[in-house]
GROMACS .gro file of C-alpha atoms in nm:
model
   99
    1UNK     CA    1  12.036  13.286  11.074
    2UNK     CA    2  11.859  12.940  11.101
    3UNK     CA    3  12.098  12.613  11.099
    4UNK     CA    4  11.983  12.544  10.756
    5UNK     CA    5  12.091  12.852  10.627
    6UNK     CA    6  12.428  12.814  10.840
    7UNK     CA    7  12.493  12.478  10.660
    8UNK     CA    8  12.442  12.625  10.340
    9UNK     CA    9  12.665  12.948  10.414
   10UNK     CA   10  12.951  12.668  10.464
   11UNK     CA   11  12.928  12.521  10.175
   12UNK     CA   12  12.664  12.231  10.158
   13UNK     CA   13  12.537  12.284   9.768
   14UNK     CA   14  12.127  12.156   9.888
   15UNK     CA   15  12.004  12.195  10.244
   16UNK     CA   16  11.680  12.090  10.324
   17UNK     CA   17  11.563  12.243  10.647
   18UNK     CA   18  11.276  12.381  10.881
   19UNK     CA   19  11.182  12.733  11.008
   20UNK     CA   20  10.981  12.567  11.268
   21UNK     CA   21  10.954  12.324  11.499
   22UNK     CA   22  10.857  11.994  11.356
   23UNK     CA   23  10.713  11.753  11.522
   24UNK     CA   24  10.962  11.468  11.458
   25UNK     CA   25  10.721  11.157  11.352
   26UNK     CA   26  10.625  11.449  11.105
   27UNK     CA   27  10.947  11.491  11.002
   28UNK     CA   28  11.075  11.145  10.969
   29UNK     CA   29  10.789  11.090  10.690
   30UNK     CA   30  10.889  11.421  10.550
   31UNK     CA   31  11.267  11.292  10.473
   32UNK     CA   32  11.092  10.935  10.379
   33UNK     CA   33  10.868  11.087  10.124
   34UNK     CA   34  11.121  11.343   9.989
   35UNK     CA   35  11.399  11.027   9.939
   36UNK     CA   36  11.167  10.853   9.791
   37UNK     CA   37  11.091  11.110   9.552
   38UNK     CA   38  11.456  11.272   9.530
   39UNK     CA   39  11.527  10.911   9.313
   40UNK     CA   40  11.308  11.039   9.018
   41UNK     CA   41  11.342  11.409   9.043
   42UNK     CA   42  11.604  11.612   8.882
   43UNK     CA   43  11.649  11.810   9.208
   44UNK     CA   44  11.606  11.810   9.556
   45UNK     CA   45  11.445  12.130   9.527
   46UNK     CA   46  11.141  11.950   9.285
   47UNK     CA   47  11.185  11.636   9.508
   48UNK     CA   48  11.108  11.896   9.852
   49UNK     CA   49  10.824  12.093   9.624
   50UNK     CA   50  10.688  11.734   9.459
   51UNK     CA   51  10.658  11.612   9.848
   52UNK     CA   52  10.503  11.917   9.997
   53UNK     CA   53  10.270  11.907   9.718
   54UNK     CA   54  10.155  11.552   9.786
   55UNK     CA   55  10.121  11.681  10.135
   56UNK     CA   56   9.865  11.937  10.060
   57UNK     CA   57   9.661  11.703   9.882
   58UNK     CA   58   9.575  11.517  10.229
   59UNK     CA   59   9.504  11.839  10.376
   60UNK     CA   60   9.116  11.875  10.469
   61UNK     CA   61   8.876  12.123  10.612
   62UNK     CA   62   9.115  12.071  10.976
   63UNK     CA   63   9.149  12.468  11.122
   64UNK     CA   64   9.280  12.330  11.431
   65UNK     CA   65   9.687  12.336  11.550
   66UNK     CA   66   9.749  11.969  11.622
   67UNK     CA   67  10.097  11.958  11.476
   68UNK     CA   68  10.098  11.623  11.494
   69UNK     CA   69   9.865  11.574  11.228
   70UNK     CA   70  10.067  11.568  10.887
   71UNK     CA   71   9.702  11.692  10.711
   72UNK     CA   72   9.806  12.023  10.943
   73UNK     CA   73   9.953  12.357  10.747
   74UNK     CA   74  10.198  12.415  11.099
   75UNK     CA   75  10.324  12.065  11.024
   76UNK     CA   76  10.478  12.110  10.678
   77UNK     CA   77  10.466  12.438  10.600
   78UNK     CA   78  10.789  12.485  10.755
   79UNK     CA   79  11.057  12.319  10.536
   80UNK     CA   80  11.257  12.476  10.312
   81UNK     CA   81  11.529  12.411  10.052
   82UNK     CA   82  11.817  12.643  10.017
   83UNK     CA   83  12.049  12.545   9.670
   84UNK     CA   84  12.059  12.643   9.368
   85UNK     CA   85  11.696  12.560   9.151
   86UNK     CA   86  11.708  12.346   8.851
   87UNK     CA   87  12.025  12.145   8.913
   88UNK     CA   88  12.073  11.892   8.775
   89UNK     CA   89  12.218  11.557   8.931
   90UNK     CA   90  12.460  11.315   8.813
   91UNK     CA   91  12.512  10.955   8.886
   92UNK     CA   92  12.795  11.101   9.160
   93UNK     CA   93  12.521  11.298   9.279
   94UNK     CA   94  12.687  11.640   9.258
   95UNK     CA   95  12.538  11.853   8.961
   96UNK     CA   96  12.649  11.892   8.644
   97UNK     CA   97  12.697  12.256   8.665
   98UNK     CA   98  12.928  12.297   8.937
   99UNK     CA   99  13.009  12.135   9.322
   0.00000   0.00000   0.00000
């Protein structure tokens, strides 16, 4: 079991998490970009896909490992949401469909 899944197992409703190692500039701009897009999306688990996504767009013809290049599969492909899809948030934050 990975931390993220450990966090969720305890009862945090939305974990956002790696299966890899991230490299952490990487990582940093991954929570920036998913904030940032968490304040229009109805859940974190569109706000994670709607960031990954814009991710994939930089991607180019690269076939090299430099994880510290964001434009790099091994430097996103790793995150993962664990939570329920399609909830819904509130002004409280917590969904309407449960805690």
């Amino acid at each position: 079991m990975h931390l993220a899944a450990a966090i969720h197992v305890v009862g945090f409703r939305h974990v956002i998490g790696a299966r890899q190692e991230i490299d952490d500039r990487v990582a940093a701009d991954t929570a920036a970009a998913f904030h940032r897009h968490l304040a229009h999306a109805p859940d974190p688990g569109i706000a994670l896909h709607e960031t990954l996504r814009k991710m994939r767009e930089q991607l180019t013809a690269r076939t090299d490992t430099d994880c510290d290049n964001p434009v790099n599969p091994w430097a996103w492909a790793g995150f993962v949401h664990l939570g329920p899809a399609g909830a819904r948030r509130t002004r409280e934050g917590v969904g309407a469909e449960g805690h």
